[in-house]
Short mmCIF file of C-alpha atoms in Angstrom, two decimals:
data_model
loop_
_atom_site.label_atom_id
_atom_site.label_comp_id
_atom_site.label_asym_id
_atom_site.label_seq_id
_atom_site.Cartn_x
_atom_site.Cartn_y
_atom_site.Cartn_z
CA UNK I 289 40.94 -107.90 -74.65
CA UNK I 290 41.89 -108.57 -71.14
CA UNK I 291 39.33 -110.74 -69.34
CA UNK I 292 40.64 -110.69 -66.06
CA UNK I 293 41.82 -107.77 -63.92
CA UNK I 294 43.80 -108.24 -60.59
CA UNK I 295 43.95 -106.25 -57.39
CA UNK I 296 46.08 -105.19 -56.16
CA UNK I 297 49.14 -104.88 -58.44
CA UNK I 298 51.55 -105.25 -55.84
CA UNK I 299 51.48 -106.73 -52.07
CA UNK I 300 54.20 -106.61 -49.80
CA UNK I 301 53.83 -108.33 -46.45
CA UNK I 302 55.54 -110.06 -43.57
CA UNK I 303 56.45 -113.69 -43.40
CA UNK I 304 53.55 -115.19 -41.44
CA UNK I 305 50.90 -112.77 -42.64
CA UNK I 306 48.07 -114.04 -45.14
CA UNK I 307 47.87 -112.38 -48.67
CA UNK I 308 44.94 -111.97 -50.40
CA UNK I 309 44.59 -111.31 -54.14
CA UNK I 310 41.70 -110.65 -56.15
CA UNK I 311 40.70 -111.27 -59.52
CA UNK I 312 37.53 -109.90 -61.59
CA UNK I 313 36.57 -110.86 -65.13
CA UNK I 314 33.98 -110.08 -67.57
CA UNK I 315 32.11 -113.13 -69.34
CA UNK I 316 30.87 -116.30 -68.22
CA UNK I 317 33.21 -118.89 -67.53
CA UNK I 318 33.73 -122.50 -67.32
CA UNK I 319 36.50 -122.34 -64.77
CA UNK I 320 39.06 -120.14 -63.25
CA UNK I 321 42.74 -121.01 -62.74
CA UNK I 322 45.52 -119.27 -60.60
CA UNK I 323 49.12 -119.43 -61.78
CA UNK I 324 52.43 -118.41 -60.12
CA UNK I 325 55.51 -117.11 -61.69
CA UNK I 326 58.62 -116.83 -60.13
CA UNK I 327 60.63 -113.89 -61.83
CA UNK I 328 61.87 -114.86 -65.22
CA UNK I 329 60.35 -118.09 -65.33
CA UNK I 330 57.58 -119.99 -66.83
CA UNK I 331 54.08 -120.11 -64.92
CA UNK I 332 53.02 -122.98 -62.74
CA UNK I 333 49.57 -123.96 -62.20
CA UNK I 334 48.41 -123.73 -58.54
CA UNK I 335 44.65 -124.33 -58.59
CA UNK I 336 41.27 -124.52 -60.60
CA UNK I 337 38.04 -123.86 -59.59
CA UNK I 338 34.82 -124.70 -61.47
CA UNK I 339 32.02 -122.27 -62.21
CA UNK I 340 29.96 -124.34 -60.08
CA UNK I 341 32.13 -124.38 -56.99
CA UNK I 342 32.37 -121.61 -54.49
CA UNK I 343 35.39 -122.36 -52.48
CA UNK I 344 38.45 -124.62 -52.91
CA UNK I 345 41.57 -125.58 -50.97
CA UNK I 346 45.02 -126.91 -51.53
CA UNK I 347 47.56 -126.83 -48.97
CA UNK I 348 47.81 -122.98 -47.68
CA UNK I 349 45.90 -121.76 -50.68
CA UNK I 350 42.26 -120.91 -50.64
CA UNK I 351 40.17 -119.71 -53.67
CA UNK I 352 36.69 -118.50 -53.83
CA UNK I 353 34.61 -117.80 -56.52
CA UNK I 354 31.45 -115.65 -56.98
CA UNK I 355 30.10 -115.83 -60.30
CA UNK I 356 27.43 -113.27 -59.77
CA UNK I 357 30.15 -110.66 -58.92
CA UNK I 358 32.20 -112.14 -61.65
CA UNK I 359 35.16 -112.44 -58.87
CA UNK I 360 37.55 -114.71 -57.42
CA UNK I 361 40.21 -114.48 -54.59
CA UNK I 362 43.11 -116.22 -53.96
CA UNK I 363 44.22 -116.48 -50.07
CA UNK I 364 47.84 -117.52 -49.15
CA UNK I 365 47.91 -118.32 -45.54
CA UNK I 366 51.13 -118.07 -43.04
CA UNK I 367 53.20 -116.62 -46.12
CA UNK I 368 56.87 -117.39 -46.37
CA UNK I 369 59.51 -115.79 -48.29
CA UNK I 370 59.45 -118.52 -50.74
CA UNK I 371 55.96 -117.54 -51.92
CA UNK I 372 57.48 -114.30 -53.29
CA UNK I 373 56.41 -114.15 -56.95
CA UNK I 374 53.78 -113.04 -59.50
CA UNK I 375 50.36 -114.34 -58.93
CA UNK I 376 47.88 -114.52 -62.20
CA UNK I 377 44.39 -115.48 -62.50
CA UNK I 378 43.20 -116.89 -65.77
CA UNK I 379 39.67 -117.66 -67.14
CA UNK I 380 38.75 -120.16 -69.47
CA UNK I 381 35.66 -118.62 -71.05
CA UNK I 382 32.41 -120.48 -71.54
CA UNK I 383 31.48 -121.20 -75.03
CA UNK I 384 28.31 -123.05 -74.77
CA UNK I 385 29.79 -125.46 -72.54
CA UNK I 386 32.40 -126.65 -74.45
CA UNK I 387 36.00 -125.71 -73.30
CA UNK I 388 38.33 -124.55 -76.01
CA UNK I 389 41.32 -124.44 -73.92
CA UNK I 390 42.16 -120.75 -74.38
CA UNK I 391 42.82 -119.15 -71.26
CA UNK I 392 42.81 -115.29 -70.63
CA UNK I 393 45.33 -113.98 -68.14
CA UNK I 394 44.89 -111.23 -65.77
CA UNK I 395 48.06 -108.71 -65.57
CA UNK I 396 48.94 -110.18 -62.00
CA UNK I 397 49.69 -109.36 -58.59
CA UNK I 398 53.17 -109.20 -57.43
CA UNK I 399 53.80 -110.56 -53.96
CA UNK I 400 56.81 -109.59 -51.95
CA UNK I 401 57.27 -111.52 -48.63
CA UNK I 402 59.87 -110.23 -46.58
CA UNK I 403 61.48 -112.42 -44.08
CA UNK A 274 61.85 -136.61 -67.35
CA UNK A 275 58.39 -135.16 -68.51
CA UNK A 276 58.05 -131.65 -69.52
CA UNK A 277 58.05 -128.65 -71.80
CA UNK A 278 61.39 -127.38 -73.04
CA UNK A 279 62.01 -124.00 -74.88
CA UNK A 280 65.25 -122.85 -76.42
CA UNK A 281 67.20 -120.67 -76.55
CA UNK A 282 66.78 -119.15 -73.06
CA UNK A 283 68.22 -115.82 -74.53
CA UNK A 284 68.05 -114.63 -78.00
CA UNK A 285 69.34 -111.62 -79.50
CA UNK A 286 68.04 -110.30 -82.89
CA UNK A 287 69.21 -107.51 -85.19
CA UNK A 288 66.14 -105.52 -86.76
CA UNK A 289 64.87 -106.86 -90.13
CA UNK A 290 65.71 -110.66 -89.33
CA UNK A 291 63.42 -113.44 -88.71
CA UNK A 292 64.05 -115.67 -85.73
CA UNK A 293 62.50 -119.02 -84.56
CA UNK A 294 61.77 -119.90 -80.82
CA UNK A 295 61.86 -123.66 -80.28
CA UNK A 296 59.10 -125.30 -78.05
CA UNK A 297 59.04 -128.98 -77.44
CA UNK A 298 56.92 -131.21 -75.10
CA UNK A 299 57.08 -134.86 -74.18
CA UNK A 300 53.67 -134.78 -72.14
CA UNK A 301 51.60 -136.12 -74.87
CA UNK A 302 49.37 -133.12 -74.93
CA UNK A 303 47.33 -132.44 -78.00
CA UNK A 304 46.94 -128.58 -77.58
CA UNK A 305 50.12 -125.98 -77.52
CA UNK A 306 50.24 -122.12 -77.15
CA UNK A 307 52.72 -119.38 -77.28
CA UNK A 308 52.30 -116.38 -75.33
CA UNK A 309 54.15 -112.97 -74.92
CA UNK A 310 54.59 -111.25 -71.72
CA UNK A 311 56.13 -107.49 -71.61
CA UNK A 312 57.36 -106.16 -68.30
CA UNK A 313 54.84 -105.97 -65.50
CA UNK A 314 52.10 -107.49 -67.90
CA UNK A 315 50.12 -110.46 -68.16
CA UNK A 316 50.21 -112.98 -70.99
CA UNK A 317 48.91 -112.33 -74.23
CA UNK A 318 48.00 -115.12 -76.47
CA UNK A 319 50.08 -115.03 -80.04
CA UNK A 320 49.03 -118.61 -81.38
CA UNK A 321 47.70 -121.79 -80.59
CA UNK A 322 47.14 -125.33 -81.82
CA UNK A 323 44.55 -128.02 -80.83
CA UNK A 324 45.73 -130.92 -83.34
CA UNK A 325 48.79 -131.60 -85.53
CA UNK A 326 48.81 -129.42 -88.84
CA UNK A 327 46.25 -127.23 -87.57
CA UNK A 328 46.53 -123.75 -85.62
CA UNK A 329 44.61 -120.66 -84.83
CA UNK A 330 45.35 -116.96 -84.45
CA UNK A 331 45.31 -115.57 -80.76
CA UNK A 332 44.99 -111.91 -79.84
CA UNK A 333 48.21 -110.34 -81.37
CA UNK A 334 49.01 -112.73 -83.95
CA UNK A 335 50.45 -110.34 -86.29
CA UNK A 336 54.17 -110.32 -87.24
CA UNK A 337 54.20 -114.12 -85.97
CA UNK A 338 53.95 -117.56 -87.63
CA UNK A 339 53.87 -121.00 -86.36
CA UNK A 340 53.83 -124.50 -87.73
CA UNK A 341 52.57 -127.82 -85.96
CA UNK A 342 54.01 -130.68 -88.02
CA UNK A 343 54.51 -132.73 -84.92
CA UNK A 344 52.46 -133.12 -81.65
CA UNK A 345 55.81 -132.57 -79.75
CA UNK A 346 56.72 -129.46 -81.40
CA UNK A 347 55.26 -126.02 -81.90
CA UNK A 348 57.92 -123.56 -83.32
CA UNK A 349 57.11 -119.71 -83.40
CA UNK A 350 58.71 -117.55 -85.89
CA UNK A 351 59.35 -113.87 -85.16
CA UNK A 352 59.19 -112.03 -88.30
CA UNK A 353 60.65 -108.70 -89.48
CA UNK A 354 57.03 -107.39 -89.71
CA UNK A 355 56.81 -107.51 -85.82
CA UNK A 356 57.42 -103.95 -84.83
CA UNK A 357 58.60 -104.54 -81.28
CA UNK A 358 59.31 -108.14 -80.67
CA UNK A 359 61.51 -107.49 -77.65
CA UNK A 360 59.52 -109.44 -74.78
CA UNK A 361 59.60 -112.73 -72.90
CA UNK A 362 57.81 -115.60 -74.96
CA UNK A 363 56.17 -118.43 -73.23
CA UNK A 364 55.29 -121.74 -74.55
CA UNK A 365 52.56 -123.98 -72.87
CA UNK A 366 50.61 -127.28 -73.60
CA UNK A 367 47.57 -128.80 -72.33
CA UNK A 368 45.43 -131.84 -72.92
CA UNK A 369 42.61 -130.62 -75.14
CA UNK A 370 39.00 -131.90 -75.51
CA UNK A 371 35.34 -131.00 -75.21
CA UNK A 372 34.63 -131.16 -71.31
CA UNK A 373 38.42 -131.30 -70.58
CA UNK A 374 39.30 -128.54 -67.89
CA UNK A 375 42.70 -127.38 -69.17
CA UNK A 376 45.47 -126.74 -67.07
CA UNK A 377 48.40 -125.47 -69.03
CA UNK A 378 51.89 -126.55 -68.43
CA UNK A 379 54.52 -123.82 -69.25
CA UNK A 380 58.06 -123.93 -70.52
CA UNK A 381 60.80 -121.52 -68.91
CA UNK A 382 60.73 -118.94 -71.60
CA UNK A 383 62.63 -117.26 -74.15
CA UNK A 384 63.84 -113.74 -73.65
CA UNK A 385 64.12 -111.90 -77.17
CA UNK A 386 66.05 -108.64 -77.38
CA UNK A 387 66.15 -106.54 -80.60
CA UNK A 388 69.19 -104.81 -80.94
#
């Protein structure tokens, strides 16, 4: 079963604009991660946020987590054409506090940044 | 040059044939994973292994088999029992252990097409 669901499915913006992608999940988690995938390539890890954190930054990326709503958002500021890719959230389900390493991925948001 | 490699990049198979996809990592990671990705979809877990000589079924293991004889290697065999094997296959690895937050490192993928 899909743990994470992402919204929107596709997002098209101009260079310099901000891009926001949302992820909702169903069960308790240890952490939530965001990955990026360029077309036809493997995934690259972007950022991890723990269940006891509310916000995290990494360069132009800002991730928020609301465990009461079981949702997260990824904000990319000042987007560039090179940010064009698919973005996936992945949840590491909480199994009594022990991470078993299994991630469940959402279906992804396709981001297109026009020069 | 550390990383995770997959071969071949493209693979064509006739119906009824078994094929084996290679995955090798030199990151000294304990855990390895196989995912399947269909067009416009997220990743679905096929099998994973947290230690040599042990592996577990994921969400869609039917028609697939794996082995983990060496820490560095986790080959996936797509058998003739897999009814719809055409897909993009991704291998990943991670450090694993209680309390460890697992970031997964992905290979470049193998695109399998059944003719």
